[in-house]
Each structure stands twice: as structure tokens, then as C-alpha cells.
Short mmCIF file of C-alpha atoms in Angstrom, two decimals:
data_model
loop_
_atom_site.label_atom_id
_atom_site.label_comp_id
_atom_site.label_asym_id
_atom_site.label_seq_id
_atom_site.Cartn_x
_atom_site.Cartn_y
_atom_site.Cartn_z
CA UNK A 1 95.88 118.52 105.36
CA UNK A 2 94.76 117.11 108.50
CA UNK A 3 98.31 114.91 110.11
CA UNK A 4 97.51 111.82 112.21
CA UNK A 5 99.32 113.40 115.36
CA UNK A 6 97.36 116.65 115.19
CA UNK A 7 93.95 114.33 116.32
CA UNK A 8 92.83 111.68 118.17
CA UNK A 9 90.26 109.28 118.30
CA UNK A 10 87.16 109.87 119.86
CA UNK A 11 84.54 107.03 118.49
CA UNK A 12 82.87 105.65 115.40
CA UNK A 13 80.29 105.95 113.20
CA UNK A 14 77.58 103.13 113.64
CA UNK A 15 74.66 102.48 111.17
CA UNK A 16 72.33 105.16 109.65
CA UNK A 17 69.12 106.46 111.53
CA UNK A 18 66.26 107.42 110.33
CA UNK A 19 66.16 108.23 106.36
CA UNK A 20 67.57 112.03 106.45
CA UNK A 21 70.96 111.19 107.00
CA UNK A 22 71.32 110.97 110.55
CA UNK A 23 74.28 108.67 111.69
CA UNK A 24 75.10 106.83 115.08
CA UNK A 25 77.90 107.50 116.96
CA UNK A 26 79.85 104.73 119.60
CA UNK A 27 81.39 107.84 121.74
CA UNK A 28 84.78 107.12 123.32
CA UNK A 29 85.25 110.25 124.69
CA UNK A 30 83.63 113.34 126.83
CA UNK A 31 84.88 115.98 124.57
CA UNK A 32 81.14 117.20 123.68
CA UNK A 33 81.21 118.01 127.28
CA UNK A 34 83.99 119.80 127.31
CA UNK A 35 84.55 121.82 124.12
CA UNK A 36 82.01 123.32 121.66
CA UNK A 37 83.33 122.21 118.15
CA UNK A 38 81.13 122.81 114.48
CA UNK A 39 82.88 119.80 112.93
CA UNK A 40 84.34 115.98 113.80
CA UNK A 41 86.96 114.26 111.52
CA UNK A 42 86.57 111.18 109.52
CA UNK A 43 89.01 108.97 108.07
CA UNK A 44 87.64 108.56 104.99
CA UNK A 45 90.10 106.32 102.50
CA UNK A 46 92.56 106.78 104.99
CA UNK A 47 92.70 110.92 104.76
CA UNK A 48 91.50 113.27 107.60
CA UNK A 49 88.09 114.76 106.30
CA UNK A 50 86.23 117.44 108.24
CA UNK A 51 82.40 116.67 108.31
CA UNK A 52 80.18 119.69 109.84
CA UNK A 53 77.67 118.81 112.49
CA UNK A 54 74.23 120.18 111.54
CA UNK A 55 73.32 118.77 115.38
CA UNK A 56 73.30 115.79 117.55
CA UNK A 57 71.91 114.69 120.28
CA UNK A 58 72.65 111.84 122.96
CA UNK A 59 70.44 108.59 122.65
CA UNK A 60 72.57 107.48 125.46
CA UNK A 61 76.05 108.57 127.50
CA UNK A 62 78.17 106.30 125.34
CA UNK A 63 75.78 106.51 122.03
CA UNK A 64 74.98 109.93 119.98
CA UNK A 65 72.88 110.35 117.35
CA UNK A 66 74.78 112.88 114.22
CA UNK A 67 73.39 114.70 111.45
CA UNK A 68 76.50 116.19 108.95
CA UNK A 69 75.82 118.33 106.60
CA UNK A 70 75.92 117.29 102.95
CA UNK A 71 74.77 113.86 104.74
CA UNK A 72 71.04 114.05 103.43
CA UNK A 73 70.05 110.59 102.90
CA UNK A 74 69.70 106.83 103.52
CA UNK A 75 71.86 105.93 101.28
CA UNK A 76 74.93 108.39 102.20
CA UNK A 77 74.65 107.84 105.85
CA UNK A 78 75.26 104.12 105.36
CA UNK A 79 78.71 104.89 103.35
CA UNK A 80 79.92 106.20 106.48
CA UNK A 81 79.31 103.17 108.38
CA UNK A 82 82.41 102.13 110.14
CA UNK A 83 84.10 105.27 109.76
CA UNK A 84 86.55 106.41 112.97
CA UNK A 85 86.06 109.47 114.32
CA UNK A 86 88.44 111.59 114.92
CA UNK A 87 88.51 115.59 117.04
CA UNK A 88 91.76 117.93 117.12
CA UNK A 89 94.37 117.81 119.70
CA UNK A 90 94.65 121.97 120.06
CA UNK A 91 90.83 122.32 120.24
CA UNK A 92 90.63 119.77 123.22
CA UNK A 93 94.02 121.14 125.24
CA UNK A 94 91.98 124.58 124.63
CA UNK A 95 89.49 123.44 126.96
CA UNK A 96 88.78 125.36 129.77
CA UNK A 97 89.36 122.57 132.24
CA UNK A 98 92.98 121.26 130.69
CA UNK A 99 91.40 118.37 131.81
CA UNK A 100 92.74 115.28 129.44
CA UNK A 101 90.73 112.44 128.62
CA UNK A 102 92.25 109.00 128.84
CA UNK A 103 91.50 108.55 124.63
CA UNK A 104 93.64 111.84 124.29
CA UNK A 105 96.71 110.36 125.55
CA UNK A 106 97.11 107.60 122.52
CA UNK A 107 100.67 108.19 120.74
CA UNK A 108 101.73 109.66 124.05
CA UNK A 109 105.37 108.26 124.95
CA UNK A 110 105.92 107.14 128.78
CA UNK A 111 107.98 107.76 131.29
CA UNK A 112 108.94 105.58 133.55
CA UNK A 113 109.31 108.17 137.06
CA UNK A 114 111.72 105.35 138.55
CA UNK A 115 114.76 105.98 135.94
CA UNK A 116 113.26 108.77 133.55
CA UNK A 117 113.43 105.62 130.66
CA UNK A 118 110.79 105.95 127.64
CA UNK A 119 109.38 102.90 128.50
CA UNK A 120 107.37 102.78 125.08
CA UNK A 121 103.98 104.68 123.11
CA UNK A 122 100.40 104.37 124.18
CA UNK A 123 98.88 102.57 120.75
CA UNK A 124 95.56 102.05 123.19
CA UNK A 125 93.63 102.71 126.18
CA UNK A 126 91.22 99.87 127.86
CA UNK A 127 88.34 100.98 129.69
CA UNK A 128 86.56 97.84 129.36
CA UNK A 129 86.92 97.38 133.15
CA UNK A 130 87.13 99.14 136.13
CA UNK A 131 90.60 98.91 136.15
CA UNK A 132 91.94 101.40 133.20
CA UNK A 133 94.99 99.93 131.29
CA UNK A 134 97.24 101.93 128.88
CA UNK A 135 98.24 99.62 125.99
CA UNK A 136 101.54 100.04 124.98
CA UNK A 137 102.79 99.76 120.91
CA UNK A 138 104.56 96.22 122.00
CA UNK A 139 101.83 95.27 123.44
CA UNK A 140 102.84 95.94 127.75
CA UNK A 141 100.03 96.77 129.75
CA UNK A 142 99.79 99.26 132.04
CA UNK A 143 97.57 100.58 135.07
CA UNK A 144 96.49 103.99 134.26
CA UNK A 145 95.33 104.94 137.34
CA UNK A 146 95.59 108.86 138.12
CA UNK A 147 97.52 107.79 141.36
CA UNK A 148 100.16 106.78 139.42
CA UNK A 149 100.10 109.62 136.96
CA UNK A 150 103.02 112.16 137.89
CA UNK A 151 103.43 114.21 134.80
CA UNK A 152 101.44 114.75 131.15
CA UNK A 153 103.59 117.04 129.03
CA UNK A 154 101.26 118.13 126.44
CA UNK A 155 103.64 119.84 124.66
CA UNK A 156 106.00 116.93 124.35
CA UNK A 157 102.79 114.57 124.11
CA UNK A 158 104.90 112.27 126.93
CA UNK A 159 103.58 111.04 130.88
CA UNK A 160 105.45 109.80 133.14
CA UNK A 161 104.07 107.07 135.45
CA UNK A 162 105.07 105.40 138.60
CA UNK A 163 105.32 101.86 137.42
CA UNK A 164 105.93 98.93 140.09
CA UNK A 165 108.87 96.55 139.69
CA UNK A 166 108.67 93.58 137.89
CA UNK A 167 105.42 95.37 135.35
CA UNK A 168 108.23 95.54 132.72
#
């Protein structure tokens, strides 16, 4: 069984395409340019599925287009319509890079650098703007600019950030 922690999200599935069961995809994240992977996770009535990718291909940077296998039709396409994606923690860390996306750090405690204090969890990441903002569980915002990054502990799944006074 597929555990909440062991994934994170990476988009979600839009409407069908075409009629042989070919699905768009909202991307959130770069991992099809860093890591090879034969299969994306749904949450399908709120359990982890696996769905194999027969292929995809990018109508646009933020925008794929997915055919799963099994997925053959119309009809079947469409019942995944609003699904979240999902793609494993250990297969992205694997990447040669180690380079972590900002999507990979939800449910990521942090640090604050001044006093070593968990200052809360990362529920969300907004990258609506130009200015990148972590999203806390209470609901704090804060910058996530790499400037102000000074650890990610993957194995502990915590970063530590240099926060300014008065942000808290």
C-alpha cells in the first residue's frame, strides 16, 4: 500500500482527449525532466493507485497529454477527471541531480535558522507569482526563495530557512 508521506503531488488529471483514452495533465512539477518513471499515482477513492503510462507527450510546459494503460476509452478517461496526481518521494531523491523541486517539499517541517524552532509544516507551495511562498499548515506564509534556503534534510523531510523578524 502506497502511504501519503511516501509521495507527493505533482498535478492533475484534466478532461479526456481524443476518444482512446488519452487524459490531460495540469503538471506541477519537472519530474518528467528529471527521472524516467513507467507509472504516476492516482488517488482514486482516497487510496494510492499506480496507473502505467503507455506514453505522453507535452501539449505545453505546464500541460501533458497521458495515455494509461487499461485507459482505452472515452468513457474511462473521463472517470479520471479531477484525479491528483501523485509520483514517489525515493524515485525523485534518486535523481541524478538531487535537485528538489519546490512541490517536493510539501509535509516538510521548517526550521527556523535564527533559534533552530520548528516553526510549522509546508501544507502548500505558491508559485502563482514571481515571488514563491511556502504555505504553512496554519496558514503563515513564507518566502521560499533559495537565498534563504540553508538546509533540506531529506532524510528528516525538514528545511531550515532564514526567516526575517517580525514574518512570525
Amino acid at each position: 500500500m502506497i502511504r501519503d508521506e511516501e509521495v507527493y503531488k505533482i498535478g492533475l488529471i484534466g478532461k479526456a482527449h481524443g476518444v482512446k483514452g488519452e487524459v490531460t495533465m495540469r503538471v506541477d512539477d519537472d519530474v518528467f525532466y528529471r527521472v524516467d518513471a513507467d507509472y504516476l499515482i492516482l488517488r482514486v477513492d482516497g487510496i494510492m493507485v499506480p496507473f502505467f503510462i503507455e506514453e505522453y507527450r507535452f501539449k505545453t510546459d505546464t500541460v501533458a497529454l497521458i495515455k494509461f494503460d487499461g485507459i482505452d476509452s472515452v468513457e474511462k478517461a473521463r472517470t479520471l477527471t479531477g484525479t491528483e496526481v501523485f509520483f514517489r518521494r525515493d524515485m525523485a531523491d534518486a535523481a541524478e541531480e538531487q535537485v528538489l523541486s519546490y512541490a517536493q517539499l510539501v509535509g516538510y517541517k521548517v526550521i527556523n535558522s535564527a533559534d533552530g524552532a520548528c516553526v510549522g509544516e509546508i501544507a502548500s507551495v505558491d508559485e502563482q507569482t514571481i515571488n514563491i511562498m511556502f504555505e504553512l499548515t496554519d496558514g503563515v506564509l513564507l518566502p521560499a526563495a533559495e537565498e534563504l534556503i540553508e538546509d533540506i534534510d531529506n532524510d528528516n523531510r525538514t528545511i531550515t530557512l532564514r526567516i526575517a523578524d517580525g514574518l512570525l
